[in-house]
mmCIF file of C-alpha atoms and ligand atoms in Angstrom:
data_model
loop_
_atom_site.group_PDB
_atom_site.id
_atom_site.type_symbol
_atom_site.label_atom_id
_atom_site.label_comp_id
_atom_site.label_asym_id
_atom_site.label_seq_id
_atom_site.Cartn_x
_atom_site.Cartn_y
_atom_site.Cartn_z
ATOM 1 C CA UNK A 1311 34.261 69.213 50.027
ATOM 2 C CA UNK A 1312 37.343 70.831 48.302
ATOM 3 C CA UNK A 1313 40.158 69.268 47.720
ATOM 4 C CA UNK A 1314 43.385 70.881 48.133
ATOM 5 C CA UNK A 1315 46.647 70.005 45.503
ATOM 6 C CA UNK A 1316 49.755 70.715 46.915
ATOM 7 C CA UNK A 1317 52.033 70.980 44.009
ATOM 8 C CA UNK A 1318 56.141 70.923 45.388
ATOM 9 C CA UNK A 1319 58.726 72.557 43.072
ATOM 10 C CA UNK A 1320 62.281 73.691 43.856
ATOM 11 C CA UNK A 1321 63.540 77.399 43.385
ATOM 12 C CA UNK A 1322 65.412 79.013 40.829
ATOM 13 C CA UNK A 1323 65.396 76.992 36.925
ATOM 14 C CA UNK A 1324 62.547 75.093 37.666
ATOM 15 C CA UNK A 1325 60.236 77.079 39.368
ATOM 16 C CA UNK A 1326 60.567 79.781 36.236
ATOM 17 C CA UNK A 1327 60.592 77.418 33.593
ATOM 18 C CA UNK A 1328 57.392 75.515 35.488
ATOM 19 C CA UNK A 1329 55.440 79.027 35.810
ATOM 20 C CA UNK A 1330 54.870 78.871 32.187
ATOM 21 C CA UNK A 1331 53.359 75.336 32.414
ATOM 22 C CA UNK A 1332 51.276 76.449 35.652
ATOM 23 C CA UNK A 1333 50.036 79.282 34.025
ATOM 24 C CA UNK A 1334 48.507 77.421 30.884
ATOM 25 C CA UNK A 1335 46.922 74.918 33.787
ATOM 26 C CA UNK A 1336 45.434 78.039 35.387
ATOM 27 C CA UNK A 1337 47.864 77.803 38.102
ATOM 28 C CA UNK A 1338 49.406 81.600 39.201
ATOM 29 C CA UNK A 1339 51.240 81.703 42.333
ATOM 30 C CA UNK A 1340 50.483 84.069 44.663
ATOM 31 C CA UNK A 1341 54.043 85.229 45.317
ATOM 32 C CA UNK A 1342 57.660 85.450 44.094
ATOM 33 C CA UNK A 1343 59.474 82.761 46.377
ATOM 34 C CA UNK A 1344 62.874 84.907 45.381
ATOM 35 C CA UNK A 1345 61.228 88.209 47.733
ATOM 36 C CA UNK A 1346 59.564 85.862 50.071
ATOM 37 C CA UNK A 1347 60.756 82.794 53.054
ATOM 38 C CA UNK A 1348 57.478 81.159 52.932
ATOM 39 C CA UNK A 1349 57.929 77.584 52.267
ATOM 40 C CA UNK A 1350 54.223 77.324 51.652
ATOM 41 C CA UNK A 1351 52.745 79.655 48.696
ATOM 42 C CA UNK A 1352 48.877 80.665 47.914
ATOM 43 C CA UNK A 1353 47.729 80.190 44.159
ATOM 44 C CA UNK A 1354 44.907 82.192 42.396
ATOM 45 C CA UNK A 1355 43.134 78.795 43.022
ATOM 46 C CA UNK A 1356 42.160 78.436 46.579
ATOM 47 C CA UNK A 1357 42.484 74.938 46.301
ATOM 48 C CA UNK A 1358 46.153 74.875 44.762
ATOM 49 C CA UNK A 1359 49.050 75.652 46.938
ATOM 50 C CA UNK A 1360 53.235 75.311 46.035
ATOM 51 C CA UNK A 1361 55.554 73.719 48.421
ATOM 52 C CA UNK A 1362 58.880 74.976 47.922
ATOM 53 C CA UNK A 1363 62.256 72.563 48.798
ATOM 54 C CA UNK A 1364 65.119 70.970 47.393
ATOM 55 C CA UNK A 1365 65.340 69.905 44.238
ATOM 56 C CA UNK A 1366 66.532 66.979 45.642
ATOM 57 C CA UNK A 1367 63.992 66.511 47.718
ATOM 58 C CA UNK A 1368 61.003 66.920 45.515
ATOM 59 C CA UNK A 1369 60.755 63.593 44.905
ATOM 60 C CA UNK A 1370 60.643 62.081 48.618
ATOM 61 C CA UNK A 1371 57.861 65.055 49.286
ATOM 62 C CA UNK A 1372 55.535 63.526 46.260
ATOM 63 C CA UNK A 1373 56.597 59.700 46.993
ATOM 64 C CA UNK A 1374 54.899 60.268 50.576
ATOM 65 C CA UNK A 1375 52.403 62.405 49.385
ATOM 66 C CA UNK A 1376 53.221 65.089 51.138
ATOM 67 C CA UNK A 1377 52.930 66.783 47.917
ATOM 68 C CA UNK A 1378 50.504 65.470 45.265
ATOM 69 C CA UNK A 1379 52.317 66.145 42.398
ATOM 70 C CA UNK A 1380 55.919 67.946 41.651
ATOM 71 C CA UNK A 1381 58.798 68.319 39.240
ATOM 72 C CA UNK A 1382 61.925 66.766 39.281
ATOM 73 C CA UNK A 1383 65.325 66.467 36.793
ATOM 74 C CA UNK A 1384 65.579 62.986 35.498
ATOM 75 C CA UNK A 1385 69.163 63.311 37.600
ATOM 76 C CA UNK A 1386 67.345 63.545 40.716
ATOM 77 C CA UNK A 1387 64.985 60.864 39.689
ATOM 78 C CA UNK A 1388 67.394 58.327 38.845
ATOM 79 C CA UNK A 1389 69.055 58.867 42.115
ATOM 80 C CA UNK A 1390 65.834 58.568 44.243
ATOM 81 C CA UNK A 1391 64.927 55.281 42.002
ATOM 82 C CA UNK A 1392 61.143 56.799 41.269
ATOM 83 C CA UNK A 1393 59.653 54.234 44.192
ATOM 84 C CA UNK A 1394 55.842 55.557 44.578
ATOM 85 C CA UNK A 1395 56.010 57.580 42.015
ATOM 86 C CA UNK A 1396 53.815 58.139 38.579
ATOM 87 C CA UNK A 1397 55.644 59.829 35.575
ATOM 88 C CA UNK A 1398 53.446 60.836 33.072
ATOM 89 C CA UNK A 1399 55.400 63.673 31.447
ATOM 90 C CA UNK A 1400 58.720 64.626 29.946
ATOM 91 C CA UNK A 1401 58.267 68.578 30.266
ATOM 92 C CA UNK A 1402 61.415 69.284 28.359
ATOM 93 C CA UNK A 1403 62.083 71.817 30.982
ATOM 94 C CA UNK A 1404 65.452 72.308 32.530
ATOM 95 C CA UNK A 1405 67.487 70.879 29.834
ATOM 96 C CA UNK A 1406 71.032 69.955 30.110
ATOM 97 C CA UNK A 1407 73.454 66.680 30.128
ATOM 98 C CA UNK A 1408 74.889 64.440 32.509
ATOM 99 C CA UNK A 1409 78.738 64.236 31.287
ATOM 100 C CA UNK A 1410 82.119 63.063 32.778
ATOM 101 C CA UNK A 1411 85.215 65.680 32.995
ATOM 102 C CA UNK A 1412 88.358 66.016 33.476
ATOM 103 C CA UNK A 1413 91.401 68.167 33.699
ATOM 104 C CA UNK A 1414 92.517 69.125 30.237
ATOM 105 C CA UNK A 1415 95.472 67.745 30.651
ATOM 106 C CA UNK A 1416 94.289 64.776 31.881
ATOM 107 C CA UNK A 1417 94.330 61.881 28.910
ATOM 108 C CA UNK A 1418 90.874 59.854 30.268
ATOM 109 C CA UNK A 1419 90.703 57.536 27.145
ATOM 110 C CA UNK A 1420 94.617 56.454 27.534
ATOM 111 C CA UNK A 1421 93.001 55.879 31.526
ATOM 112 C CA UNK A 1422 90.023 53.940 30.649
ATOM 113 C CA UNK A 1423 92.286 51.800 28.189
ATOM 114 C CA UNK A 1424 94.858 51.129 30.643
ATOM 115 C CA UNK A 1425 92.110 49.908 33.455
ATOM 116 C CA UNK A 1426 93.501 52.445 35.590
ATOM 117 C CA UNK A 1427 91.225 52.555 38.835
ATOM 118 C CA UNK A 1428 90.356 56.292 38.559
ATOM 119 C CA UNK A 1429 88.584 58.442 41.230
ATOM 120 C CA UNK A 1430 85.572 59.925 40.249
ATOM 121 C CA UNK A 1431 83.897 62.969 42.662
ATOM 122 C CA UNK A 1432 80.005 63.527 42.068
ATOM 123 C CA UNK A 1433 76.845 64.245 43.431
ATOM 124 C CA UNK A 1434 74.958 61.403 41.508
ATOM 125 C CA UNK A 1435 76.708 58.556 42.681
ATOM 126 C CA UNK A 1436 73.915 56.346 41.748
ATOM 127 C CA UNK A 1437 74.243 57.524 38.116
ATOM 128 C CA UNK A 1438 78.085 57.627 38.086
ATOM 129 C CA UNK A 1439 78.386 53.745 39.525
ATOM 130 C CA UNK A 1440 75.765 52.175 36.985
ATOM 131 C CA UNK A 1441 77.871 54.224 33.959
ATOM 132 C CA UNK A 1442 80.961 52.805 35.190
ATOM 133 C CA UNK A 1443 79.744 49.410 35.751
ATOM 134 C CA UNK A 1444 77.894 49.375 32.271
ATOM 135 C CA UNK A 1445 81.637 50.422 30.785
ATOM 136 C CA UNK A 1446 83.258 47.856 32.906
ATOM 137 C CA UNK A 1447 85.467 50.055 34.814
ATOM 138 C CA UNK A 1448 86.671 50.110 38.074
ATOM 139 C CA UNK A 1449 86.296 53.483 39.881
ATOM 140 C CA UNK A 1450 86.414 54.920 43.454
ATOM 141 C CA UNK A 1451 83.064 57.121 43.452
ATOM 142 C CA UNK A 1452 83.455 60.538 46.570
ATOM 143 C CA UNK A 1453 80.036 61.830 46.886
ATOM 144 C CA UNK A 1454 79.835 65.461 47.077
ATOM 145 C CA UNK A 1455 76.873 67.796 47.540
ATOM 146 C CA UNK A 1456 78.257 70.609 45.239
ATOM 147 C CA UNK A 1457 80.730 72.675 43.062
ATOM 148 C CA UNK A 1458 81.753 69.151 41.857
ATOM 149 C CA UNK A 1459 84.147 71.125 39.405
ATOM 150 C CA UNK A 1460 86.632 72.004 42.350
ATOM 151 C CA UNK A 1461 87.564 68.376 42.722
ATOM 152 C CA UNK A 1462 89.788 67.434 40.196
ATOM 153 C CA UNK A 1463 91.995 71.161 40.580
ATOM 154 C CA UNK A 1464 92.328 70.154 44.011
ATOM 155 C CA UNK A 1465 93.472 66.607 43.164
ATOM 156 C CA UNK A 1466 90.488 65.112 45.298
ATOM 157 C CA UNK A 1467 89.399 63.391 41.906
ATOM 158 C CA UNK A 1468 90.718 62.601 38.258
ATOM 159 C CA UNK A 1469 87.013 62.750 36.796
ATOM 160 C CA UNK A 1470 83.855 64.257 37.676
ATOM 161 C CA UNK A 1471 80.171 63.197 37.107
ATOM 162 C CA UNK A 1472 78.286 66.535 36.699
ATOM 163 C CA UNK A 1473 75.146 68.415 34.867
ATOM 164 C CA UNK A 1474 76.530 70.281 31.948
ATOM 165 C CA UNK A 1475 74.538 73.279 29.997
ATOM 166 C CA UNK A 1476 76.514 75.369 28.001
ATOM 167 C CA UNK A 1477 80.101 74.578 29.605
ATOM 168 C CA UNK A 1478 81.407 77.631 30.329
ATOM 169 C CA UNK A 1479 81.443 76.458 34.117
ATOM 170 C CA UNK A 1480 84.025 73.190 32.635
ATOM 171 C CA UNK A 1481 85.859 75.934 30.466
ATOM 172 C CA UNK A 1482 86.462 78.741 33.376
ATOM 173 C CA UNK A 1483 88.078 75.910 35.537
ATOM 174 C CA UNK A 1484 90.188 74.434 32.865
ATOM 175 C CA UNK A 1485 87.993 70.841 32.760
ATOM 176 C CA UNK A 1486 87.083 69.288 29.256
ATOM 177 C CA UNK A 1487 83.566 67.022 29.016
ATOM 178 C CA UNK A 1488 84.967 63.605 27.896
ATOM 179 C CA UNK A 1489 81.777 61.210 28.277
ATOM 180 C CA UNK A 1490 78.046 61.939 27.474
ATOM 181 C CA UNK A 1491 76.189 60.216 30.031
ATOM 182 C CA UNK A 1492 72.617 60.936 29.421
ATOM 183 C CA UNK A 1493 70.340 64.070 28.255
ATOM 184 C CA UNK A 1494 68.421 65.539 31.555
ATOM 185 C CA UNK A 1495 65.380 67.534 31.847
ATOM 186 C CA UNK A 1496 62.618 67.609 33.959
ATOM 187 C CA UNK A 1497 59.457 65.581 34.599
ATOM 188 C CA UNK A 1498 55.762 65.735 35.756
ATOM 189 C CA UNK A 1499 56.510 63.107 38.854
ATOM 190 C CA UNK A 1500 52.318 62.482 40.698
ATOM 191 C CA UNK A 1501 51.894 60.479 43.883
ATOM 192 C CA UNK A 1502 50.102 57.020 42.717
ATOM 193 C CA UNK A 1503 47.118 57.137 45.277
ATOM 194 C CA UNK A 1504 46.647 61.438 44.211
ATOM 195 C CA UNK A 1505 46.733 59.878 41.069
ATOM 196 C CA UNK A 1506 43.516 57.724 41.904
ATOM 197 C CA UNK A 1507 42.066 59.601 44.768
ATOM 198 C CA UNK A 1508 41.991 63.363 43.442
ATOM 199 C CA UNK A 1509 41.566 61.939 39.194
ATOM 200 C CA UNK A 1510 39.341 64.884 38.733
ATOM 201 C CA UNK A 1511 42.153 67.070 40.167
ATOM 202 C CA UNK A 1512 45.263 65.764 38.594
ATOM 203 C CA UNK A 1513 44.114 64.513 35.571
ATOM 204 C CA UNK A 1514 43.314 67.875 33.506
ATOM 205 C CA UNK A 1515 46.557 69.500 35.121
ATOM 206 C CA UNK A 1516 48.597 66.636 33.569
ATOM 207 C CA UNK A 1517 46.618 67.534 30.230
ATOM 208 C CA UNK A 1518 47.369 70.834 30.548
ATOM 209 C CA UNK A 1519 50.911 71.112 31.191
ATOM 210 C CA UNK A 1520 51.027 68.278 28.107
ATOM 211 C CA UNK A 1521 49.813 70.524 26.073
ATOM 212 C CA UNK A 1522 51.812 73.516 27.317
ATOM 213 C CA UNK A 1523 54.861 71.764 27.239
ATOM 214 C CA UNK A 1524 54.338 70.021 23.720
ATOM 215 C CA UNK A 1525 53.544 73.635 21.881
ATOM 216 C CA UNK A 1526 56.229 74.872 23.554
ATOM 217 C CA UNK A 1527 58.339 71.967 21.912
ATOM 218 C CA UNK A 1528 56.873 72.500 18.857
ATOM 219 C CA UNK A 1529 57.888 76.460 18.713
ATOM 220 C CA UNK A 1530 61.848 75.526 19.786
ATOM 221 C CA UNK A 1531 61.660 73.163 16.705
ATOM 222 C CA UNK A 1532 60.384 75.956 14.206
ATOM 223 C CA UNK A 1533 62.628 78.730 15.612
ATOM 224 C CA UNK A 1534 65.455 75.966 15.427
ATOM 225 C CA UNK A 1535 64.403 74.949 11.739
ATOM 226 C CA UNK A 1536 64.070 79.129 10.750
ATOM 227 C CA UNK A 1537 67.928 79.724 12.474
ATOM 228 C CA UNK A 1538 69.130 76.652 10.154
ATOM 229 C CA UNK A 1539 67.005 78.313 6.967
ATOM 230 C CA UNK A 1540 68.836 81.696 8.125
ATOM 231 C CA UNK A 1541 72.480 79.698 8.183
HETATM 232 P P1 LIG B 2887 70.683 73.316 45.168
HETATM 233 O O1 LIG B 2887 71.012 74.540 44.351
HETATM 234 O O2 LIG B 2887 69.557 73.487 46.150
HETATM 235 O O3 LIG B 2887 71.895 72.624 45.714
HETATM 236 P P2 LIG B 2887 70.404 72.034 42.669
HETATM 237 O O4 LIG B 2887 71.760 72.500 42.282
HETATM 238 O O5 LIG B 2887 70.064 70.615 42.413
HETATM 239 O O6 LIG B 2887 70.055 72.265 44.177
HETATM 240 P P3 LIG B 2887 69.317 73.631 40.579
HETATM 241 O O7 LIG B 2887 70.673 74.083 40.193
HETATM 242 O O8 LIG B 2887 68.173 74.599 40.578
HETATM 243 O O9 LIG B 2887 69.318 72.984 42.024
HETATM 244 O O10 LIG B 2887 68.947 72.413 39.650
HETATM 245 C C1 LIG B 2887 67.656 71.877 39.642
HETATM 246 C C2 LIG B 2887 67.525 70.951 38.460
HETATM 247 O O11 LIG B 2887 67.710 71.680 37.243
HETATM 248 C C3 LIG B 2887 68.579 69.838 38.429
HETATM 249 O O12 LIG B 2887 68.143 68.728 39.150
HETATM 250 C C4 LIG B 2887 68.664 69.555 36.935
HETATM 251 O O13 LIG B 2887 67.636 68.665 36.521
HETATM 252 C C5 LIG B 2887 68.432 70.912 36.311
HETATM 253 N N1 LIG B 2887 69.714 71.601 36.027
HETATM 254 C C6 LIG B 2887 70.797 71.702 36.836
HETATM 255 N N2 LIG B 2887 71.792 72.396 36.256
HETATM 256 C C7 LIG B 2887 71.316 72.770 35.047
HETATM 257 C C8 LIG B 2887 71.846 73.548 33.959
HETATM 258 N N3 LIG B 2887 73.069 74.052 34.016
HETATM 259 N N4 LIG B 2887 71.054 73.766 32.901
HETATM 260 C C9 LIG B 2887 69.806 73.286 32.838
HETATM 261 N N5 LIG B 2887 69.253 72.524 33.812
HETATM 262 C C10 LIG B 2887 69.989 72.272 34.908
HETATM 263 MG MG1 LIG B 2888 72.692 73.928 41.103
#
């Protein structure tokens, strides 16, 4: 009897940086998801299909193993909690930081100092509530679903919670990063029972995309270490 391993990624950074990974495991999909509206996609392995959603959502899909295995940012894992789920790998994929901003003009450490009560607009309100709490501030948290850098030009919020890569998103809309919340990238998330019920399955796709993902690693460190040599 085969059995079939439904794999669920989101579109756009993570499915590119994951085809990589998939690739080393064996794993090529049988379409671009960009040129196509199938939610479903074929593999070269008729046993392997993708399930394309949210990224958001890829963690409720494995958690009810409606998908076997997935990847997910650690932002969108901290949200969901990671109930039901097994994470066996860090992929380094996806890599960016959860930071707070504000206006430039907008003097957050005189704020925090002062115990002001400041609003703060996010997606991750889960994330953005336990940072708070840990500093012992008070805060009003908005949830938003998006463009999260809108709020404070608007006066909707003094501070936002947000992902941050290389900042030119903070820099075109006048915002400065004040807090460094946590470093984010992606993770191998596997349903617990796929885990024990398809072991021959899983198991030498985790090992593969550990070994992708660490050479990988390993050739960002030497081109990093030849760029400092150069410098
Ligand atoms: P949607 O676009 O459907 O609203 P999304 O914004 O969460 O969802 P992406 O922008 O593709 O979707 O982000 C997917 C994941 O990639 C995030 O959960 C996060 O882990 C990571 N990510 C988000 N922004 C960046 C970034 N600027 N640089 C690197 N990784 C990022
Ligand atoms: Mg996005």
């Amino acid at each position: 009897m085969m059995t079939t391993l439904t794999i669920a990624l989101s579109k756009g950074r993570i499915f590119d940086e994951t085809l990589p990974l998939l690739a080393a495991a064996g794993v090529v999909p049988a379409e671009d998801p960009e040129r196509s509206r199938k939610l479903i996609l074929g593999t070269n392995r008729a046993d392997t299909r993708i399930v394309l959603v949210r990224a958001t959502d890829v963690p409720t899909y494995v958690q009810y193993g409606a998908a076997d295995l997935g990847i997910a940012g650690k932002d969108v894992l901290a949200e969901h909690g990671g109930e039901g789920l097994y994470q066996p790998l860090d992929l380094g994929i996806a890599r960016c930081r959860m930071m707070v901003a504000v206006r430039a003009g907008f003097d957050y450490d005189a704020a925090v100092r002062r115990g002001a009560r400041i609003k703060v607009a996010t997606k991750y309100v889960g994330t953005a509530r336990e940072h708070f709490a840990s500093k012992g501030m008070h805060v009003d948290l908005i949830k938003l679903y998006g463009s999260m850098e809108l709020a404070p030009l608007v006066g909707l919020a003094d501070a936002i919670v947000d992902l941050v890569s290389t900042g030119s998103t903070l820099k075109a809309n006048d915002l400065v990063a004040v807090e460094h919340i946590a470093d984010i990238s992606a993770r191998l998330v596997v349903n617990q029972a796929a885990l024990k019920l398809k072991h021959e399955r899983v198991q030498p796709l985790i090992e593969a995309f550990g070994r992708a993902s660490r050479a990988d690693a390993a050739t960002q460190a030497s081109q990093a270490g030849k760029r400092r040599a150069r410098s």
